[in-house]
PDB file of C-alpha atoms in Angstrom:
ATOM      1  CA  MET S   1      68.733 -25.161 -67.596  1.00  0.00           C
ATOM      2  CA  GLU S   2      72.175 -23.686 -67.287  1.00  0.00           C
ATOM      3  CA  THR S   3      73.219 -24.442 -63.222  1.00  0.00           C
ATOM      4  CA  ARG S   4      75.986 -22.451 -61.240  1.00  0.00           C
ATOM      5  CA  SER S   5      77.841 -23.311 -58.415  1.00  0.00           C
ATOM      6  CA  LEU S   6      77.120 -20.838 -55.163  1.00  0.00           C
ATOM      7  CA  GLY S   7      80.719 -20.292 -54.553  1.00  0.00           C
ATOM      8  CA  SER S   8      83.315 -22.749 -54.252  1.00  0.00           C
ATOM      9  CA  SER S   9      81.419 -24.345 -50.962  1.00  0.00           C
ATOM     10  CA  GLY S  10      78.203 -24.189 -51.598  1.00  0.00           C
ATOM     11  CA  PRO S  11      75.656 -26.251 -53.769  1.00  0.00           C
ATOM     12  CA  VAL S  12      74.887 -26.399 -57.855  1.00  0.00           C
ATOM     13  CA  VAL S  13      71.522 -24.185 -58.216  1.00  0.00           C
ATOM     14  CA  SER S  14      70.058 -23.587 -62.090  1.00  0.00           C
ATOM     15  CA  ALA S  15      71.548 -20.557 -63.344  1.00  0.00           C
ATOM     16  CA  LEU S  16      68.643 -18.603 -62.562  1.00  0.00           C
ATOM     17  CA  GLY S  17      66.535 -18.308 -59.118  1.00  0.00           C
ATOM     18  CA  LEU S  18      63.062 -17.472 -58.161  1.00  0.00           C
ATOM     19  CA  GLY S  19      62.531 -14.581 -55.893  1.00  0.00           C
ATOM     20  CA  CYS S  20      59.376 -15.227 -54.253  1.00  0.00           C
ATOM     21  CA  MET S  21      59.135 -12.091 -51.955  1.00  0.00           C
ATOM     22  CA  GLY S  22      56.599 -10.562 -54.162  1.00  0.00           C
ATOM     23  CA  MET S  23      54.407 -12.850 -53.486  1.00  0.00           C
ATOM     24  CA  SER S  24      53.428 -12.036 -49.970  1.00  0.00           C
ATOM     25  CA  GLY S  25      52.291  -8.354 -50.461  1.00  0.00           C
ATOM     26  CA  MET S  26      55.679  -6.578 -50.473  1.00  0.00           C
ATOM     27  CA  TYR S  27      54.708  -4.892 -53.658  1.00  0.00           C
ATOM     28  CA  GLY S  28      51.330  -4.702 -53.199  1.00  0.00           C
ATOM     29  CA  PRO S  29      48.240  -7.769 -53.188  1.00  0.00           C
ATOM     30  CA  ALA S  30      49.292 -11.074 -55.383  1.00  0.00           C
ATOM     31  CA  ASP S  31      47.124 -13.722 -56.152  1.00  0.00           C
ATOM     32  CA  ARG S  32      47.603 -17.146 -54.728  1.00  0.00           C
ATOM     33  CA  ALA S  33      46.892 -19.744 -57.024  1.00  0.00           C
ATOM     34  CA  GLU S  34      48.591 -17.482 -59.751  1.00  0.00           C
ATOM     35  CA  SER S  35      51.775 -17.937 -57.402  1.00  0.00           C
ATOM     36  CA  ILE S  36      51.619 -21.357 -56.381  1.00  0.00           C
ATOM     37  CA  ALA S  37      51.268 -21.648 -60.347  1.00  0.00           C
ATOM     38  CA  THR S  38      54.321 -19.927 -61.050  1.00  0.00           C
ATOM     39  CA  ILE S  39      56.725 -21.900 -58.550  1.00  0.00           C
ATOM     40  CA  HIS S  40      55.240 -24.909 -60.427  1.00  0.00           C
ATOM     41  CA  ALA S  41      56.025 -23.112 -63.813  1.00  0.00           C
ATOM     42  CA  ALA S  42      59.819 -22.439 -62.500  1.00  0.00           C
ATOM     43  CA  LEU S  43      60.386 -26.260 -60.477  1.00  0.00           C
ATOM     44  CA  ASP S  44      59.091 -27.441 -64.077  1.00  0.00           C
ATOM     45  CA  ALA S  45      61.110 -24.901 -66.087  1.00  0.00           C
ATOM     46  CA  GLY S  46      64.466 -26.361 -64.040  1.00  0.00           C
ATOM     47  CA  ILE S  47      64.371 -23.630 -61.603  1.00  0.00           C
ATOM     48  CA  THR S  48      66.200 -25.291 -58.564  1.00  0.00           C
ATOM     49  CA  LEU S  49      66.527 -21.849 -56.381  1.00  0.00           C
ATOM     50  CA  LEU S  50      63.609 -20.337 -54.709  1.00  0.00           C
ATOM     51  CA  ASP S  51      64.575 -17.540 -52.220  1.00  0.00           C
ATOM     52  CA  THR S  52      62.313 -16.248 -49.418  1.00  0.00           C
ATOM     53  CA  GLY S  53      62.571 -14.455 -46.261  1.00  0.00           C
ATOM     54  CA  ASP S  54      61.008 -15.311 -42.603  1.00  0.00           C
ATOM     55  CA  PHE S  55      59.255 -11.650 -42.646  1.00  0.00           C
ATOM     56  CA  TYR S  56      58.184 -11.442 -45.962  1.00  0.00           C
ATOM     57  CA  GLY S  57      54.186 -11.124 -45.025  1.00  0.00           C
ATOM     58  CA  MET S  58      55.132 -12.326 -41.504  1.00  0.00           C
ATOM     59  CA  GLY S  59      55.919 -15.932 -42.090  1.00  0.00           C
ATOM     60  CA  HIS S  60      53.385 -15.929 -45.396  1.00  0.00           C
ATOM     61  CA  ASN S  61      55.755 -16.545 -48.054  1.00  0.00           C
ATOM     62  CA  GLU S  62      56.995 -19.754 -45.927  1.00  0.00           C
ATOM     63  CA  LEU S  63      53.906 -21.133 -45.834  1.00  0.00           C
ATOM     64  CA  LEU S  64      53.108 -20.125 -49.454  1.00  0.00           C
ATOM     65  CA  ILE S  65      56.100 -21.848 -50.500  1.00  0.00           C
ATOM     66  CA  GLY S  66      55.722 -24.974 -48.427  1.00  0.00           C
ATOM     67  CA  GLU S  67      52.069 -25.574 -50.088  1.00  0.00           C
ATOM     68  CA  ALA S  68      53.840 -24.970 -53.481  1.00  0.00           C
ATOM     69  CA  LEU S  69      56.651 -27.817 -53.024  1.00  0.00           C
ATOM     70  CA  ARG S  70      54.137 -30.245 -51.405  1.00  0.00           C
ATOM     71  CA  GLY S  71      54.498 -33.591 -53.480  1.00  0.00           C
ATOM     72  CA  ARG S  72      57.671 -32.136 -54.963  1.00  0.00           C
ATOM     73  CA  ASP S  73      61.546 -34.187 -54.832  1.00  0.00           C
ATOM     74  CA  ARG S  74      63.127 -31.630 -52.082  1.00  0.00           C
ATOM     75  CA  ASP S  75      66.072 -33.074 -52.575  1.00  0.00           C
ATOM     76  CA  ARG S  76      66.764 -31.388 -56.003  1.00  0.00           C
ATOM     77  CA  LEU S  77      66.087 -28.152 -54.796  1.00  0.00           C
ATOM     78  CA  GLN S  78      67.264 -25.241 -53.277  1.00  0.00           C
ATOM     79  CA  ILE S  79      65.901 -23.320 -50.419  1.00  0.00           C
ATOM     80  CA  SER S  80      67.690 -19.826 -49.404  1.00  0.00           C
ATOM     81  CA  VAL S  81      66.413 -18.161 -46.315  1.00  0.00           C
ATOM     82  CA  LYS S  82      66.500 -14.506 -44.833  1.00  0.00           C
ATOM     83  CA  PHE S  83      66.417 -13.932 -41.167  1.00  0.00           C
ATOM     84  CA  GLY S  84      66.469 -11.337 -38.447  1.00  0.00           C
ATOM     85  CA  ALA S  85      64.156  -8.052 -39.608  1.00  0.00           C
ATOM     86  CA  GLN S  86      61.850  -7.071 -37.056  1.00  0.00           C
ATOM     87  CA  ARG S  87      58.315  -6.133 -37.846  1.00  0.00           C
ATOM     88  CA  THR S  88      55.012  -4.955 -36.456  1.00  0.00           C
ATOM     89  CA  TYR S  89      51.476  -6.417 -37.079  1.00  0.00           C
ATOM     90  CA  ASP S  90      51.269  -3.623 -39.531  1.00  0.00           C
ATOM     91  CA  GLY S  91      54.552  -4.224 -41.501  1.00  0.00           C
ATOM     92  CA  GLN S  92      56.772  -1.661 -40.222  1.00  0.00           C
ATOM     93  CA  TRP S  93      60.614  -1.864 -39.734  1.00  0.00           C
ATOM     94  CA  LEU S  94      61.792  -2.270 -36.124  1.00  0.00           C
ATOM     95  CA  GLY S  95      65.336  -3.317 -36.492  1.00  0.00           C
ATOM     96  CA  TYR S  96      67.352  -6.689 -36.864  1.00  0.00           C
ATOM     97  CA  ASP S  97      67.952  -9.105 -34.653  1.00  0.00           C
ATOM     98  CA  ALA S  98      70.597 -11.886 -35.093  1.00  0.00           C
ATOM     99  CA  ARG S  99      71.652 -12.917 -31.785  1.00  0.00           C
ATOM    100  CA  PRO S 100      72.127 -16.922 -31.687  1.00  0.00           C
ATOM    101  CA  ALA S 101      69.063 -17.229 -29.504  1.00  0.00           C
ATOM    102  CA  ALA S 102      67.017 -15.331 -32.198  1.00  0.00           C
ATOM    103  CA  VAL S 103      68.992 -17.102 -34.943  1.00  0.00           C
ATOM    104  CA  LYS S 104      67.863 -20.652 -33.629  1.00  0.00           C
ATOM    105  CA  THR S 105      64.138 -19.740 -32.909  1.00  0.00           C
ATOM    106  CA  ALA S 106      63.633 -17.994 -36.078  1.00  0.00           C
ATOM    107  CA  LEU S 107      65.440 -21.020 -37.616  1.00  0.00           C
ATOM    108  CA  ALA S 108      62.765 -23.472 -35.496  1.00  0.00           C
ATOM    109  CA  TYR S 109      59.889 -21.379 -37.251  1.00  0.00           C
ATOM    110  CA  THR S 110      61.425 -21.578 -40.376  1.00  0.00           C
ATOM    111  CA  LEU S 111      61.204 -25.077 -40.327  1.00  0.00           C
ATOM    112  CA  ASN S 112      57.932 -25.994 -39.461  1.00  0.00           C
ATOM    113  CA  ARG S 113      56.236 -23.273 -41.530  1.00  0.00           C
ATOM    114  CA  LEU S 114      58.163 -24.017 -44.862  1.00  0.00           C
ATOM    115  CA  GLY S 115      57.301 -28.167 -43.782  1.00  0.00           C
ATOM    116  CA  THR S 116      61.272 -29.360 -44.131  1.00  0.00           C
ATOM    117  CA  ASP S 117      63.517 -30.699 -41.875  1.00  0.00           C
ATOM    118  CA  HIS S 118      66.277 -28.168 -43.685  1.00  0.00           C
ATOM    119  CA  VAL S 119      67.215 -25.017 -44.950  1.00  0.00           C
ATOM    120  CA  ASP S 120      69.776 -25.160 -47.917  1.00  0.00           C
ATOM    121  CA  VAL S 121      71.015 -21.586 -47.629  1.00  0.00           C
ATOM    122  CA  TYR S 122      70.076 -19.777 -44.291  1.00  0.00           C
ATOM    123  CA  ARG S 123      71.524 -15.654 -44.096  1.00  0.00           C
ATOM    124  CA  PRO S 124      70.661 -12.478 -41.921  1.00  0.00           C
ATOM    125  CA  ALA S 125      68.629 -10.492 -43.612  1.00  0.00           C
ATOM    126  CA  ARG S 126      71.215  -7.835 -42.582  1.00  0.00           C
ATOM    127  CA  LEU S 127      73.926  -7.297 -39.738  1.00  0.00           C
ATOM    128  CA  ASP S 128      72.694  -6.799 -36.688  1.00  0.00           C
ATOM    129  CA  PRO S 129      74.682  -3.796 -35.169  1.00  0.00           C
ATOM    130  CA  ASN S 130      74.569  -4.841 -31.254  1.00  0.00           C
ATOM    131  CA  VAL S 131      75.502  -8.309 -32.293  1.00  0.00           C
ATOM    132  CA  PRO S 132      79.401  -9.399 -33.821  1.00  0.00           C
ATOM    133  CA  ILE S 133      78.812 -11.251 -36.875  1.00  0.00           C
ATOM    134  CA  GLU S 134      81.333 -13.839 -35.795  1.00  0.00           C
ATOM    135  CA  GLU S 135      78.537 -14.987 -33.149  1.00  0.00           C
ATOM    136  CA  THR S 136      75.932 -15.216 -35.555  1.00  0.00           C
ATOM    137  CA  VAL S 137      77.860 -16.983 -38.178  1.00  0.00           C
ATOM    138  CA  GLY S 138      79.027 -19.293 -35.201  1.00  0.00           C
ATOM    139  CA  ALA S 139      75.042 -19.905 -33.883  1.00  0.00           C
ATOM    140  CA  ILE S 140      74.658 -21.246 -38.003  1.00  0.00           C
ATOM    141  CA  ALA S 141      77.529 -23.151 -37.995  1.00  0.00           C
ATOM    142  CA  GLU S 142      75.904 -24.948 -35.182  1.00  0.00           C
ATOM    143  CA  GLU S 143      72.986 -25.742 -36.828  1.00  0.00           C
ATOM    144  CA  ILE S 144      74.861 -27.168 -39.722  1.00  0.00           C
ATOM    145  CA  ALA S 145      76.342 -29.729 -36.984  1.00  0.00           C
ATOM    146  CA  ALA S 146      72.773 -30.319 -36.193  1.00  0.00           C
ATOM    147  CA  GLY S 147      72.305 -30.965 -39.981  1.00  0.00           C
ATOM    148  CA  ARG S 148      69.454 -28.025 -40.189  1.00  0.00           C
ATOM    149  CA  VAL S 149      71.031 -25.832 -42.355  1.00  0.00           C
ATOM    150  CA  ARG S 150      73.387 -27.178 -45.015  1.00  0.00           C
ATOM    151  CA  HIS S 151      75.384 -23.501 -46.201  1.00  0.00           C
ATOM    152  CA  ILE S 152      75.467 -19.905 -44.669  1.00  0.00           C
ATOM    153  CA  GLY S 153      74.890 -17.274 -46.813  1.00  0.00           C
ATOM    154  CA  LEU S 154      75.304 -13.033 -46.270  1.00  0.00           C
ATOM    155  CA  SER S 155      72.983 -10.740 -47.800  1.00  0.00           C
ATOM    156  CA  GLU S 156      74.072  -6.741 -47.598  1.00  0.00           C
ATOM    157  CA  VAL S 157      77.051  -6.687 -46.174  1.00  0.00           C
ATOM    158  CA  GLY S 158      80.333  -4.490 -46.819  1.00  0.00           C
ATOM    159  CA  ALA S 159      84.249  -6.677 -47.420  1.00  0.00           C
ATOM    160  CA  GLU S 160      85.254  -6.238 -43.861  1.00  0.00           C
ATOM    161  CA  THR S 161      82.246  -8.083 -42.407  1.00  0.00           C
ATOM    162  CA  ILE S 162      82.271 -10.581 -45.142  1.00  0.00           C
ATOM    163  CA  ARG S 163      86.011 -11.722 -44.237  1.00  0.00           C
ATOM    164  CA  ARG S 164      84.884 -11.799 -40.140  1.00  0.00           C
ATOM    165  CA  ALA S 165      81.727 -14.398 -41.433  1.00  0.00           C
ATOM    166  CA  ALA S 166      84.479 -15.807 -43.502  1.00  0.00           C
ATOM    167  CA  ALA S 167      87.469 -16.379 -40.687  1.00  0.00           C
ATOM    168  CA  VAL S 168      84.787 -18.495 -38.888  1.00  0.00           C
ATOM    169  CA  HIS S 169      83.406 -21.057 -41.450  1.00  0.00           C
ATOM    170  CA  PRO S 170      82.501 -20.554 -45.113  1.00  0.00           C
ATOM    171  CA  ILE S 171      80.357 -18.798 -46.775  1.00  0.00           C
ATOM    172  CA  CYS S 172      78.559 -19.497 -50.363  1.00  0.00           C
ATOM    173  CA  ASP S 173      77.500 -16.676 -51.207  1.00  0.00           C
ATOM    174  CA  LEU S 174      76.485 -13.072 -50.577  1.00  0.00           C
ATOM    175  CA  GLN S 175      72.848 -11.651 -51.600  1.00  0.00           C
ATOM    176  CA  ILE S 176      72.706  -8.440 -53.000  1.00  0.00           C
ATOM    177  CA  GLU S 177      71.008  -6.009 -55.273  1.00  0.00           C
ATOM    178  CA  TYR S 178      73.000  -5.613 -58.595  1.00  0.00           C
ATOM    179  CA  SER S 179      71.441  -4.544 -62.588  1.00  0.00           C
ATOM    180  CA  LEU S 180      72.709  -2.208 -65.027  1.00  0.00           C
ATOM    181  CA  ILE S 181      71.514   0.693 -62.082  1.00  0.00           C
ATOM    182  CA  SER S 182      72.483  -0.635 -58.565  1.00  0.00           C
ATOM    183  CA  ARG S 183      76.696  -0.980 -59.407  1.00  0.00           C
ATOM    184  CA  GLY S 184      77.571  -0.720 -56.216  1.00  0.00           C
ATOM    185  CA  ILE S 185      78.992  -4.327 -55.174  1.00  0.00           C
ATOM    186  CA  GLU S 186      81.625  -3.719 -58.370  1.00  0.00           C
ATOM    187  CA  GLY S 187      84.655  -2.692 -56.906  1.00  0.00           C
ATOM    188  CA  GLU S 188      85.759  -4.217 -53.189  1.00  0.00           C
ATOM    189  CA  ILE S 189      82.780  -6.542 -52.550  1.00  0.00           C
ATOM    190  CA  LEU S 190      82.739  -8.246 -55.562  1.00  0.00           C
ATOM    191  CA  ASP S 191      86.236  -8.181 -55.487  1.00  0.00           C
ATOM    192  CA  THR S 192      86.225  -9.867 -52.054  1.00  0.00           C
ATOM    193  CA  CYS S 193      83.580 -12.191 -52.734  1.00  0.00           C
ATOM    194  CA  ARG S 194      86.040 -13.817 -55.766  1.00  0.00           C
ATOM    195  CA  GLU S 195      88.898 -13.601 -53.532  1.00  0.00           C
ATOM    196  CA  LEU S 196      87.303 -15.988 -50.924  1.00  0.00           C
ATOM    197  CA  GLY S 197      85.253 -18.534 -53.825  1.00  0.00           C
ATOM    198  CA  ILE S 198      81.863 -16.654 -52.452  1.00  0.00           C
ATOM    199  CA  GLY S 199      79.336 -16.827 -55.286  1.00  0.00           C
ATOM    200  CA  ILE S 200      76.510 -14.243 -55.500  1.00  0.00           C
ATOM    201  CA  THR S 201      72.815 -14.114 -56.111  1.00  0.00           C
ATOM    202  CA  ALA S 202      71.618 -10.648 -57.090  1.00  0.00           C
ATOM    203  CA  TYR S 203      68.397  -9.608 -56.058  1.00  0.00           C
ATOM    204  CA  GLY S 204      66.530  -6.467 -57.418  1.00  0.00           C
ATOM    205  CA  VAL S 205      67.902  -7.397 -61.189  1.00  0.00           C
ATOM    206  CA  LEU S 206      65.258  -5.178 -62.799  1.00  0.00           C
ATOM    207  CA  SER S 207      65.066  -2.515 -60.038  1.00  0.00           C
ATOM    208  CA  ARG S 208      61.733  -3.915 -58.598  1.00  0.00           C
ATOM    209  CA  GLY S 209      60.072  -3.847 -62.297  1.00  0.00           C
ATOM    210  CA  LEU S 210      61.579  -0.229 -63.175  1.00  0.00           C
ATOM    211  CA  LEU S 211      63.762  -2.201 -65.995  1.00  0.00           C
ATOM    212  CA  SER S 212      61.316  -4.213 -66.441  1.00  0.00           C
ATOM    213  CA  GLY S 213      59.719  -2.339 -69.740  1.00  0.00           C
ATOM    214  CA  HIS S 214      56.082  -2.459 -68.173  1.00  0.00           C
ATOM    215  CA  TRP S 215      56.373   0.518 -65.462  1.00  0.00           C
ATOM    216  CA  SER S 216      54.704   3.906 -66.425  1.00  0.00           C
ATOM    217  CA  ARG S 217      54.470   7.098 -64.868  1.00  0.00           C
ATOM    218  CA  ASP S 218      50.330   6.887 -64.294  1.00  0.00           C
ATOM    219  CA  ARG S 219      50.629   3.494 -62.445  1.00  0.00           C
ATOM    220  CA  ALA S 220      48.836   3.577 -59.799  1.00  0.00           C
ATOM    221  CA  VAL S 221      50.923   2.048 -56.565  1.00  0.00           C
ATOM    222  CA  VAL S 222      49.302   0.934 -52.735  1.00  0.00           C
ATOM    223  CA  ALA S 223      50.148   2.387 -49.690  1.00  0.00           C
ATOM    224  CA  ASN S 224      52.475  -0.715 -48.916  1.00  0.00           C
ATOM    225  CA  ASP S 225      53.723  -1.280 -51.678  1.00  0.00           C
ATOM    226  CA  PHE S 226      57.456  -0.743 -51.312  1.00  0.00           C
ATOM    227  CA  ARG S 227      58.099   1.488 -54.719  1.00  0.00           C
ATOM    228  CA  ALA S 228      55.673   3.498 -52.748  1.00  0.00           C
ATOM    229  CA  ARG S 229      58.455   4.668 -50.475  1.00  0.00           C
ATOM    230  CA  SER S 230      61.434   4.142 -53.361  1.00  0.00           C
ATOM    231  CA  PRO S 231      63.298   7.366 -53.780  1.00  0.00           C
ATOM    232  CA  ARG S 232      63.385   5.596 -57.660  1.00  0.00           C
ATOM    233  CA  PHE S 233      59.958   6.233 -57.952  1.00  0.00           C
ATOM    234  CA  GLN S 234      58.877   9.189 -56.910  1.00  0.00           C
ATOM    235  CA  GLY S 235      58.948  12.355 -58.976  1.00  0.00           C
ATOM    236  CA  GLU S 236      61.683  13.904 -60.969  1.00  0.00           C
ATOM    237  CA  ASN S 237      63.619  10.434 -60.253  1.00  0.00           C
ATOM    238  CA  LEU S 238      60.891   8.539 -61.659  1.00  0.00           C
ATOM    239  CA  ASP S 239      60.807  10.659 -64.794  1.00  0.00           C
ATOM    240  CA  HIS S 240      64.824  10.436 -65.547  1.00  0.00           C
ATOM    241  CA  ASN S 241      64.453   6.583 -65.053  1.00  0.00           C
ATOM    242  CA  LEU S 242      62.091   5.851 -67.245  1.00  0.00           C
ATOM    243  CA  LYS S 243      64.170   7.985 -70.213  1.00  0.00           C
ATOM    244  CA  LEU S 244      67.112   5.402 -68.994  1.00  0.00           C
ATOM    245  CA  VAL S 245      64.490   2.589 -69.732  1.00  0.00           C
ATOM    246  CA  GLU S 246      63.195   3.570 -73.252  1.00  0.00           C
ATOM    247  CA  THR S 247      67.217   4.281 -73.815  1.00  0.00           C
ATOM    248  CA  LEU S 248      67.100   0.666 -73.309  1.00  0.00           C
ATOM    249  CA  ARG S 249      64.599  -0.395 -75.187  1.00  0.00           C
ATOM    250  CA  ALA S 250      65.957   0.789 -78.384  1.00  0.00           C
ATOM    251  CA  VAL S 251      68.880  -1.903 -78.000  1.00  0.00           C
ATOM    252  CA  ALA S 252      66.693  -4.412 -76.812  1.00  0.00           C
ATOM    253  CA  GLU S 253      64.724  -3.783 -79.722  1.00  0.00           C
ATOM    254  CA  GLU S 254      67.749  -4.416 -81.689  1.00  0.00           C
ATOM    255  CA  ALA S 255      68.672  -7.324 -80.270  1.00  0.00           C
ATOM    256  CA  GLY S 256      64.783  -8.618 -80.788  1.00  0.00           C
ATOM    257  CA  ALA S 257      64.515  -8.794 -76.874  1.00  0.00           C
ATOM    258  CA  SER S 258      61.929  -6.987 -74.285  1.00  0.00           C
ATOM    259  CA  VAL S 259      63.540  -4.907 -71.696  1.00  0.00           C
ATOM    260  CA  ALA S 260      63.227  -6.973 -69.055  1.00  0.00           C
ATOM    261  CA  GLN S 261      65.165 -10.004 -71.280  1.00  0.00           C
ATOM    262  CA  VAL S 262      67.977  -7.589 -72.037  1.00  0.00           C
ATOM    263  CA  ALA S 263      68.472  -6.194 -68.067  1.00  0.00           C
ATOM    264  CA  LEU S 264      68.774 -10.349 -66.887  1.00  0.00           C
ATOM    265  CA  ALA S 265      70.830 -11.232 -69.321  1.00  0.00           C
ATOM    266  CA  TRP S 266      73.105  -8.236 -68.469  1.00  0.00           C
ATOM    267  CA  VAL S 267      73.502  -9.181 -65.108  1.00  0.00           C
ATOM    268  CA  LEU S 268      73.878 -13.254 -66.319  1.00  0.00           C
ATOM    269  CA  ARG S 269      76.997 -12.430 -68.776  1.00  0.00           C
ATOM    270  CA  ARG S 270      78.510 -10.361 -65.405  1.00  0.00           C
ATOM    271  CA  GLY S 271      80.035 -13.709 -64.743  1.00  0.00           C
ATOM    272  CA  GLU S 272      79.775 -17.584 -63.831  1.00  0.00           C
ATOM    273  CA  ASP S 273      79.675 -16.846 -59.849  1.00  0.00           C
ATOM    274  CA  ILE S 274      76.605 -14.663 -60.083  1.00  0.00           C
ATOM    275  CA  VAL S 275      72.950 -16.472 -59.980  1.00  0.00           C
ATOM    276  CA  PRO S 276      69.767 -13.223 -60.571  1.00  0.00           C
ATOM    277  CA  LEU S 277      66.807 -14.161 -58.801  1.00  0.00           C
ATOM    278  CA  VAL S 278      63.765 -13.013 -60.653  1.00  0.00           C
ATOM    279  CA  GLY S 279      60.956 -11.724 -58.889  1.00  0.00           C
ATOM    280  CA  ALA S 280      58.452 -12.668 -61.227  1.00  0.00           C
ATOM    281  CA  ARG S 281      54.997 -13.029 -59.752  1.00  0.00           C
ATOM    282  CA  THR S 282      52.883 -14.419 -62.484  1.00  0.00           C
ATOM    283  CA  ARG S 283      53.696 -17.215 -65.159  1.00  0.00           C
ATOM    284  CA  GLU S 284      53.312 -14.800 -68.156  1.00  0.00           C
ATOM    285  CA  ARG S 285      56.575 -12.084 -66.552  1.00  0.00           C
ATOM    286  CA  LEU S 286      58.260 -15.840 -65.805  1.00  0.00           C
ATOM    287  CA  ALA S 287      58.153 -16.827 -69.389  1.00  0.00           C
ATOM    288  CA  GLU S 288      59.586 -13.500 -70.171  1.00  0.00           C
ATOM    289  CA  ALA S 289      62.631 -13.991 -67.970  1.00  0.00           C
ATOM    290  CA  LEU S 290      63.427 -17.333 -68.693  1.00  0.00           C
ATOM    291  CA  SER S 291      64.111 -15.990 -72.671  1.00  0.00           C
ATOM    292  CA  ALA S 292      66.842 -14.028 -71.316  1.00  0.00           C
ATOM    293  CA  LEU S 293      69.013 -17.048 -71.327  1.00  0.00           C
ATOM    294  CA  ASP S 294      68.801 -16.938 -74.424  1.00  0.00           C
ATOM    295  CA  VAL S 295      69.639 -13.385 -75.373  1.00  0.00           C
ATOM    296  CA  GLU S 296      73.063 -12.639 -77.019  1.00  0.00           C
ATOM    297  CA  LEU S 297      73.672  -8.873 -76.246  1.00  0.00           C
ATOM    298  CA  ASP S 298      76.103  -6.596 -77.083  1.00  0.00           C
ATOM    299  CA  ALA S 299      76.978  -5.333 -73.425  1.00  0.00           C
ATOM    300  CA  ASP S 300      78.817  -2.450 -74.754  1.00  0.00           C
ATOM    301  CA  ARG S 301      75.853  -0.739 -75.962  1.00  0.00           C
ATOM    302  CA  ILE S 302      73.749  -2.212 -73.114  1.00  0.00           C
ATOM    303  CA  GLU S 303      76.177   0.548 -70.868  1.00  0.00           C
ATOM    304  CA  ALA S 304      76.152   2.948 -72.858  1.00  0.00           C
ATOM    305  CA  ALA S 305      72.819   3.378 -72.768  1.00  0.00           C
ATOM    306  CA  VAL S 306      72.341   2.625 -68.588  1.00  0.00           C
ATOM    307  CA  PRO S 307      76.171   3.960 -68.166  1.00  0.00           C
ATOM    308  CA  PRO S 308      77.175   3.279 -64.203  1.00  0.00           C
ATOM    309  CA  GLY S 309      75.534   5.951 -62.045  1.00  0.00           C
ATOM    310  CA  ALA S 310      73.118   7.353 -64.318  1.00  0.00           C
ATOM    311  CA  ALA S 311      69.988   6.152 -62.224  1.00  0.00           C
ATOM    312  CA  ALA S 312      68.307   8.993 -60.415  1.00  0.00           C
ATOM    313  CA  GLY S 313      67.571   8.381 -56.379  1.00  0.00           C
ATOM    314  CA  THR S 314      68.933   5.525 -53.881  1.00  0.00           C
ATOM    315  CA  ARG S 315      67.617   2.398 -53.863  1.00  0.00           C
ATOM    316  CA  TYR S 316      66.049   2.290 -50.474  1.00  0.00           C
ATOM    317  CA  ASP S 317      64.925   5.195 -48.531  1.00  0.00           C
ATOM    318  CA  GLU S 318      66.922   6.716 -46.217  1.00  0.00           C
ATOM    319  CA  ARG S 319      66.283   5.001 -42.930  1.00  0.00           C
ATOM    320  CA  GLN S 320      66.295   1.860 -44.657  1.00  0.00           C
ATOM    321  CA  MET S 321      69.584   2.944 -46.537  1.00  0.00           C
ATOM    322  CA  ALA S 322      71.329   3.484 -43.110  1.00  0.00           C
ATOM    323  CA  MET S 323      70.947  -0.180 -42.252  1.00  0.00           C
ATOM    324  CA  LEU S 324      73.409  -1.555 -44.879  1.00  0.00           C
ATOM    325  CA  ASP S 325      76.534  -2.554 -43.844  1.00  0.00           C
ATOM    326  CA  SER S 326      77.335  -3.113 -47.621  1.00  0.00           C
ATOM    327  CA  GLU S 327      76.555   1.062 -48.494  1.00  0.00           C
ATOM    328  CA  ARG S 328      79.390   2.030 -45.560  1.00  0.00           C
TER     329      ARG S 328
END
């Protein structure tokens, strides 16, 4: 497994990380035994970075990871955790809370659910508009001093917020959506991160399955699946986007690879400071993703097939987009 550094101040991690969100209901039902088997397969393949959020399944995802890691060498792994999202019993989004007291409470619950004494990277899931980022970062820095956190990360914030946060404490990485059809990071945000020595952990590299090559127009989506509300999966937007996928499929076949492998390999090749998170929920999909490490690709051909701005629809619905500091 290749390795990369999460920025100039962060840990060395596997070139691919495993994003575990989909194992806790965000994309519809998931099989618990298969989820744990997939985590084990990822670790056995050399993946060392596991990404989660304390609000994935309202704690379910952290408990799942804690179970999967029993008996494993904790010192060989890095666990990245997002916090701050507030949800109701039935999963509705209420907003974000990144006050210092909330930081410390959330971390205490996270450590208990994971069954560990520290988190390797701790980050607010979104910018709390009611709390200066300096206060949130300062509270995490206190947890670093106490030994309960190793590094501070950010998620979905813009260049100004990144600079303000980095002025308080070194930031190891920014977690943000980045794929062939989600390229808003290119420009000011990516330039700022590189100037400050901040790495990128890229999520949504397959655009939540849209770029997997396995999605179809008639695929049924349950009500609690994120994609039931995602603009890119609706009506004419979906028809347009699936045409892009078929164009990409032709390029992938020339390379002797699958659509997912080419889309993932494209992100991998965007820079040594970028670590893609693979959202595999099964060992089969994980194996496909791991093969992307060996794909030789023609970036010009890929970009011709899916040029910047080619996708139809925003990456979140209107309400969620309004919560993204990175989109302002």
